[in-house]
């Protein structure tokens, strides 16, 4: 089927016109930049030009990443973008807006982060025994590192596995423990050998959706793109009407984007995003 071929053109023409685009939201590592590249972690020039033009037309530019704010700032500095994002989502759940007077240069947007912290704390209080059971398994039966973050502010415990195969085994165990305890709100975001526990109600998708709601921009006016498993919650038609992934994406991400009628680019990272935006008619 042509739609399953990376970079293939869909037969139907997108119904929306460029002026309806409200938000371009992209993941950072592996989507905006090739963070594994030894020397070049810049944003592809074609994408820089395109985003600059879209921003001049009022489209908001949002980065949605698993990085911490400090980590993202470093990445942005290396990427040497000529403009600051209008909003960023860090650690998949922290919604921030530029604030030149703030010591960090960024401030929280609305009460989403507060809601998340409260949800995390109540999850910790209710599911401490579940975390403990998983922690015992990880420390005794795997080579992975278990990083405990006790107060829940900004994030929950993390695991760094020795290999992707080991992370598969850990995820399998987490699912077993979750099922045994009925710990429904307990979720996690996994990216290769990294895993961060979270609350099912707070991930890249729900955070982007909240941003859209707060700005009066509905899902059908949002473009979202990502390359890895932690991007799946935002690669959802309920969150964004325009979905895309670069050519270097995880197979499950490609499959998800195709299933939702999105665009899987042939080119990698930023160049792939330009390809996708042009396909949807936003290329000018
Ligand atoms: Mg990524």
Coordinates of N, CA, C and O in Angstrom, one line a residue, residues 49-171:
X49 N 14.2 28.5 8.0 CA 13.5 29.5 7.1 C 12.0 29.4 7.2 O 11.2 30.3 7.3
X50 N 11.6 28.1 7.1 CA 10.1 27.8 7.1 C 9.5 28.2 8.4 O 8.4 28.9 8.4
X51 N 10.1 27.9 9.5 CA 9.5 28.3 10.8 C 9.5 29.8 11.0 O 8.5 30.4 11.5
X52 N 10.6 30.4 10.6 CA 10.6 31.9 10.6 C 9.4 32.5 9.9 O 8.8 33.4 10.4
X53 N 9.1 32.0 8.7 CA 8.0 32.5 7.9 C 6.7 32.2 8.6 O 5.8 33.1 8.7
X54 N 6.5 31.0 9.1 CA 5.3 30.6 9.7 C 5.0 31.5 11.0 O 3.9 32.0 11.3
X55 N 6.1 31.8 11.7 CA 6.0 32.6 12.9 C 5.6 34.0 12.5 O 4.8 34.7 13.3
X56 N 6.1 34.5 11.4 CA 5.8 35.9 11.0 C 4.3 35.9 10.6 O 3.7 37.0 10.6
X57 N 3.7 34.8 10.3 CA 2.3 34.7 10.0 C 1.4 34.4 11.3 O 0.2 34.2 11.2
X58 N 2.1 34.4 12.4 CA 1.3 34.2 13.7 C 1.3 32.8 14.2 O 0.6 32.5 15.2
X59 N 1.9 31.8 13.5 CA 1.9 30.4 14.0 C 2.9 30.3 15.2 O 4.0 30.9 15.2
X60 N 2.5 29.6 16.2 CA 3.3 29.5 17.4 C 4.2 28.3 17.3 O 3.8 27.2 16.7
X61 N 5.4 28.4 17.7 CA 6.5 27.4 17.6 C 6.7 26.8 19.0 O 7.1 27.6 19.9
X62 N 6.5 25.5 19.1 CA 6.6 24.9 20.4 C 7.5 23.7 20.4 O 7.5 22.9 19.4
X63 N 8.4 23.6 21.3 CA 9.3 22.4 21.4 C 8.8 21.5 22.6 O 8.5 22.1 23.7
X64 N 8.6 20.3 22.3 CA 8.0 19.3 23.3 C 9.0 18.2 23.6 O 9.2 17.3 22.7
X65 N 9.7 18.2 24.7 CA 10.9 17.4 24.9 C 10.9 16.6 26.2 O 10.3 17.1 27.2
X66 N 11.6 15.5 26.3 CA 11.8 14.9 27.5 C 13.0 15.5 28.3 O 13.2 15.2 29.5
X67 N 13.7 16.4 27.7 CA 14.9 17.1 28.3 C 14.4 17.9 29.5 O 13.2 18.4 29.4
X68 N 15.2 18.2 30.4 CA 15.0 19.2 31.5 C 15.1 20.5 30.8 O 15.7 20.7 29.7
X69 N 14.7 21.6 31.5 CA 14.8 22.9 31.0 C 16.3 23.3 30.7 O 16.7 23.8 29.7
X70 N 17.2 22.9 31.7 CA 18.6 23.2 31.6 C 19.1 22.4 30.3 O 19.9 23.0 29.6
X71 N 18.8 21.2 30.2 CA 19.2 20.4 29.0 C 18.7 20.9 27.7 O 19.5 21.0 26.7
X72 N 17.5 21.4 27.7 CA 17.0 22.0 26.5 C 17.7 23.3 26.1 O 18.0 23.6 25.0
X73 N 18.0 24.1 27.2 CA 18.7 25.4 26.9 C 20.1 25.1 26.3 O 20.5 25.8 25.3
X74 N 20.8 24.1 26.8 CA 22.1 23.7 26.2 C 21.9 23.3 24.7 O 22.6 23.7 23.8
X75 N 20.9 22.5 24.5 CA 20.6 22.0 23.1 C 20.2 23.1 22.2 O 20.7 23.2 21.1
X76 N 19.5 24.1 22.7 CA 19.1 25.2 21.8 C 20.3 26.1 21.5 O 20.4 26.7 20.4
X77 N 21.2 26.2 22.5 CA 22.4 27.0 22.3 C 23.2 26.4 21.2 O 23.7 27.1 20.3
X78 N 23.4 25.1 21.3 CA 24.2 24.3 20.3 C 23.5 24.4 18.9 O 24.1 24.6 17.9
X79 N 22.2 24.3 18.9 CA 21.4 24.3 17.6 C 21.5 25.7 17.0 O 21.2 25.9 15.8
X80 N 21.8 26.7 17.8 CA 21.9 28.1 17.3 C 20.7 28.6 16.5 O 20.9 29.2 15.4
X81 N 19.5 28.3 17.0 CA 18.3 28.8 16.3 C 18.3 30.4 16.4 O 18.6 30.9 17.5
X82 N 17.8 31.0 15.4 CA 17.8 32.5 15.4 C 16.6 33.0 16.2 O 16.4 34.3 16.3
X83 N 15.7 32.2 16.7 CA 14.6 32.6 17.5 C 14.3 31.7 18.6 O 14.7 30.5 18.6
X84 N 13.6 32.2 19.6 CA 13.3 31.4 20.8 C 11.9 30.8 20.6 O 11.0 31.4 20.0
X85 N 11.7 29.5 21.0 CA 10.3 29.0 20.9 C 9.3 29.8 21.7 O 9.6 30.5 22.7
X86 N 8.1 29.8 21.2 CA 7.0 30.6 21.9 C 6.6 30.0 23.2 O 6.2 30.6 24.1
X87 N 6.7 28.6 23.2 CA 6.5 27.8 24.4 C 7.4 26.6 24.4 O 7.7 26.2 23.3
X88 N 7.7 26.1 25.5 CA 8.4 24.8 25.5 C 7.7 23.9 26.6 O 7.1 24.4 27.6
X89 N 7.7 22.6 26.3 CA 7.3 21.6 27.2 C 8.5 20.8 27.5 O 9.1 20.1 26.6
X90 N 9.0 20.8 28.8 CA 10.2 20.1 29.2 C 9.7 18.9 30.1 O 8.7 18.9 30.7
X91 N 10.6 17.9 30.1 CA 10.3 16.6 30.9 C 8.9 16.1 30.5 O 8.2 15.6 31.4
X92 N 8.5 16.4 29.3 CA 7.2 15.9 28.8 C 5.9 16.4 29.4 O 4.8 16.2 28.9
X93 N 6.1 17.2 30.5 CA 4.9 17.6 31.2 C 4.9 19.1 31.7 O 3.9 19.5 32.3
X94 N 6.1 19.7 31.6 CA 6.2 21.0 32.2 C 6.0 22.1 31.1 O 6.8 22.2 30.2
X95 N 5.0 22.9 31.3 CA 4.6 23.8 30.2 C 5.1 25.2 30.6 O 4.8 25.8 31.6
X96 N 6.0 25.7 29.7 CA 6.8 26.9 30.1 C 6.7 28.0 28.9 O 6.6 27.6 27.8
X97 N 6.7 29.2 29.3 CA 6.7 30.3 28.4 C 7.9 31.2 28.7 O 8.3 31.4 29.8
X98 N 8.4 31.9 27.6 CA 9.6 32.8 27.9 C 9.3 33.9 28.8 O 8.2 34.5 28.8
X99 N 10.2 34.1 29.8 CA 10.0 35.2 30.8 C 11.3 35.8 31.0 O 12.1 35.4 31.9
X100 N 11.7 36.9 30.3 CA 13.0 37.5 30.3 C 13.4 37.9 31.8 O 14.5 37.9 32.1
X101 N 12.4 38.3 32.6 CA 12.7 38.8 33.9 C 12.8 37.6 34.9 O 13.2 37.9 36.1
X102 N 12.5 36.4 34.5 CA 12.6 35.3 35.4 C 14.0 34.8 35.5 O 14.7 34.8 34.4
X103 N 14.5 34.3 36.6 CA 15.9 33.9 36.7 C 16.2 32.8 35.7 O 17.3 32.7 35.1
X104 N 15.3 31.9 35.4 CA 15.5 30.8 34.4 C 15.3 31.3 33.0 O 15.6 30.6 32.1
X105 N 14.7 32.5 32.9 CA 14.3 32.9 31.5 C 13.0 32.3 31.0 O 12.5 32.7 30.0
X106 N 12.4 31.5 31.8 CA 11.1 30.8 31.5 C 10.3 30.8 32.7 O 10.8 30.7 33.9
X107 N 9.0 30.8 32.5 CA 8.0 30.7 33.7 C 6.9 29.7 33.3 O 6.7 29.4 32.1
X108 N 6.2 29.3 34.3 CA 5.1 28.3 34.0 C 4.0 29.0 33.3 O 3.7 30.2 33.5
X109 N 3.3 28.2 32.5 CA 2.1 28.8 31.7 C 0.9 28.2 32.4 O 0.6 27.0 32.3
X110 N 0.1 29.0 33.0 CA -1.2 28.6 33.6 C -0.9 27.7 34.8 O 0.2 27.7 35.4
X111 N -1.9 26.9 35.2 CA -1.7 26.1 36.4 C -1.5 24.6 36.1 O -1.6 23.7 37.0
X112 N -1.1 24.3 34.9 CA -0.9 22.9 34.5 C 0.2 22.2 35.3 O 0.0 21.1 35.8
X113 N 1.3 22.9 35.5 CA 2.5 22.3 36.2 C 2.1 22.0 37.7 O 2.5 21.0 38.3
X114 N 1.3 22.9 38.3 CA 0.8 22.7 39.6 C -0.1 21.5 39.7 O 0.0 20.7 40.6
X115 N -1.0 21.4 38.8 CA -1.9 20.2 38.7 C -1.1 18.9 38.6 O -1.4 17.9 39.2
X116 N -0.1 19.0 37.8 CA 0.8 17.8 37.6 C 1.5 17.4 38.9 O 1.5 16.3 39.3
X117 N 2.1 18.4 39.6 CA 2.8 18.2 40.8 C 1.8 17.5 41.8 O 2.2 16.6 42.5
X118 N 0.6 18.0 41.9 CA -0.4 17.5 42.9 C -0.7 16.0 42.5 O -0.8 15.2 43.3
X119 N -0.9 15.8 41.2 CA -1.2 14.4 40.7 C 0.0 13.5 41.0 O -0.3 12.3 41.4
X120 N 1.2 14.0 40.8 CA 2.4 13.1 41.0 C 2.4 12.8 42.5 O 2.7 11.7 42.9
X121 N 2.2 13.8 43.4 CA 2.3 13.6 44.8 C 1.3 12.6 45.3 O 1.5 11.7 46.1
X122 N 0.1 12.7 44.8 CA -1.0 11.8 45.2 C -0.7 10.4 44.6 O -0.9 9.4 45.3
X123 N -0.1 10.3 43.5 CA 0.3 9.0 42.9 C 1.4 8.3 43.8 O 1.3 7.1 44.1
X124 N 2.3 9.2 44.2 CA 3.4 8.6 45.1 C 2.8 8.1 46.4 O 3.2 7.1 46.9
X125 N 1.9 8.9 46.9 CA 1.3 8.5 48.2 C 0.5 7.2 48.1 O 0.5 6.4 49.0
X126 N -0.2 7.1 46.9 CA -1.1 5.9 46.8 C -0.3 4.7 46.3 O -0.7 3.5 46.5
X127 N 0.8 4.9 45.6 CA 1.4 3.8 44.9 C 2.9 3.5 45.3 O 3.6 3.0 44.5
X128 N 3.2 4.0 46.5 CA 4.6 3.8 47.0 C 5.0 2.4 46.9 O 6.2 2.0 46.6
X129 N 4.1 1.5 47.3 CA 4.5 0.0 47.3 C 4.7 -0.5 45.9 O 5.5 -1.4 45.7
X130 N 4.1 0.1 44.9 CA 4.2 -0.4 43.5 C 5.6 0.1 43.1 O 6.4 -0.8 42.5
X131 N 6.0 1.3 43.3 CA 7.3 1.8 43.0 C 8.4 0.9 43.7 O 9.4 0.5 43.1
X132 N 8.1 0.6 44.9 CA 9.1 -0.2 45.7 C 9.3 -1.6 45.1 O 10.4 -2.1 45.0
X133 N 8.2 -2.2 44.7 CA 8.3 -3.6 44.1 C 9.1 -3.5 42.8 O 9.9 -4.4 42.5
X134 N 8.9 -2.5 42.0 CA 9.6 -2.3 40.7 C 11.1 -2.0 41.0 O 12.0 -2.6 40.4
X135 N 11.3 -1.2 42.0 CA 12.7 -0.8 42.3 C 13.5 -2.1 42.8 O 14.6 -2.3 42.4
X136 N 12.8 -2.9 43.6 CA 13.5 -4.1 44.1 C 13.8 -5.0 42.9 O 15.0 -5.6 42.8
X137 N 12.9 -5.2 41.9 CA 13.2 -6.0 40.8 C 14.4 -5.4 40.0 O 15.3 -6.1 39.6
X138 N 14.3 -4.1 39.7 CA 15.4 -3.5 38.9 C 16.8 -3.6 39.6 O 17.8 -4.0 38.9
X139 N 16.8 -3.3 40.9 CA 18.1 -3.3 41.5 C 18.7 -4.7 41.7 O 19.9 -5.0 41.7
X140 N 17.8 -5.7 41.9 CA 18.3 -7.1 42.2 C 18.4 -8.0 41.0 O 19.2 -8.9 40.9
X141 N 17.6 -7.7 40.0 CA 17.5 -8.6 38.9 C 18.0 -8.1 37.5 O 17.8 -8.7 36.5
X142 N 18.4 -6.8 37.5 CA 18.9 -6.3 36.2 C 20.2 -5.5 36.5 O 20.6 -5.2 37.6
X143 N 20.8 -5.1 35.4 CA 22.0 -4.2 35.5 C 21.6 -2.7 35.4 O 22.5 -1.9 35.4
X144 N 20.3 -2.4 35.3 CA 19.9 -1.1 35.2 C 20.1 -0.2 36.5 O 20.2 -0.8 37.6
X145 N 20.1 1.1 36.3 CA 20.2 2.0 37.4 C 18.8 2.5 37.7 O 18.1 2.9 36.8
X146 N 18.5 2.6 39.0 CA 17.2 3.1 39.4 C 17.4 4.4 40.1 O 18.1 4.5 41.1
X147 N 16.9 5.5 39.6 CA 17.1 6.8 40.1 C 15.8 7.3 40.8 O 14.8 7.5 40.1
X148 N 15.8 7.3 42.1 CA 14.6 7.7 42.9 C 14.5 9.2 43.0 O 15.5 9.9 43.3
X149 N 13.3 9.8 42.7 CA 13.1 11.2 42.9 C 11.9 11.3 43.9 O 10.8 11.2 43.5
X150 N 12.3 11.5 45.1 CA 11.3 11.3 46.2 C 10.1 12.2 46.3 O 9.1 11.8 46.7
X151 N 10.3 13.5 46.0 CA 9.2 14.4 46.3 C 8.1 14.6 45.2 O 7.1 15.1 45.4
X152 N 8.4 14.1 44.0 CA 7.4 14.1 42.9 C 7.4 15.5 42.2 O 6.7 15.6 41.2
X153 N 8.1 16.5 42.8 CA 8.0 17.8 42.1 C 8.8 17.7 40.8 O 10.0 17.5 40.7
X154 N 8.0 18.0 39.7 CA 8.6 18.0 38.4 C 8.9 16.6 37.8 O 9.1 16.5 36.6
X155 N 8.8 15.6 38.5 CA 9.0 14.3 37.9 C 9.1 13.2 38.9 O 9.1 13.4 40.1
X156 N 9.0 11.9 38.4 CA 9.0 10.8 39.3 C 10.3 10.0 39.0 O 11.2 10.4 38.3
X157 N 10.4 8.8 39.6 CA 11.6 8.0 39.5 C 11.9 7.6 38.0 O 11.1 7.6 37.2
X158 N 13.2 7.4 37.8 CA 13.7 7.1 36.5 C 14.5 5.8 36.5 O 15.1 5.4 37.5
X159 N 14.6 5.1 35.3 CA 15.4 3.9 35.2 C 16.3 4.1 33.9 O 15.8 4.5 32.9
X160 N 17.5 3.7 34.1 CA 18.4 3.7 32.9 C 18.9 2.3 32.7 O 19.7 1.8 33.6
X161 N 18.5 1.6 31.7 CA 18.9 0.2 31.5 C 20.2 0.1 30.8 O 20.7 1.1 30.2
X162 N 20.8 -1.1 30.8 CA 22.1 -1.3 30.2 C 21.9 -1.6 28.7 O 22.8 -1.4 27.9
X163 N 20.7 -2.0 28.3 CA 20.4 -2.2 26.9 C 18.9 -2.1 26.6 O 18.1 -2.1 27.5
X164 N 18.6 -2.0 25.3 CA 17.1 -1.9 25.0 C 16.4 -3.2 25.3 O 15.3 -3.2 25.8
X165 N 17.2 -4.3 25.2 CA 16.5 -5.6 25.5 C 16.2 -5.7 27.0 O 15.2 -6.1 27.4
X166 N 17.2 -5.1 27.8 CA 16.9 -5.1 29.2 C 15.7 -4.2 29.6 O 14.9 -4.5 30.4
X167 N 15.6 -3.1 28.9 CA 14.5 -2.2 29.1 C 13.2 -2.8 28.7 O 12.2 -2.7 29.4
X168 N 13.2 -3.7 27.7 CA 12.0 -4.4 27.3 C 11.5 -5.3 28.5 O 10.4 -5.4 28.8
X169 N 12.5 -6.0 29.1 CA 12.3 -6.9 30.2 C 11.7 -6.1 31.4 O 10.8 -6.5 32.1
X170 N 12.3 -4.9 31.6 CA 11.8 -4.1 32.8 C 10.4 -3.6 32.5 O 9.5 -3.7 33.4
X171 N 10.1 -3.2 31.3 CA 8.7 -2.7 31.0 C 7.7 -3.8 31.1 O 6.6 -3.6 31.6

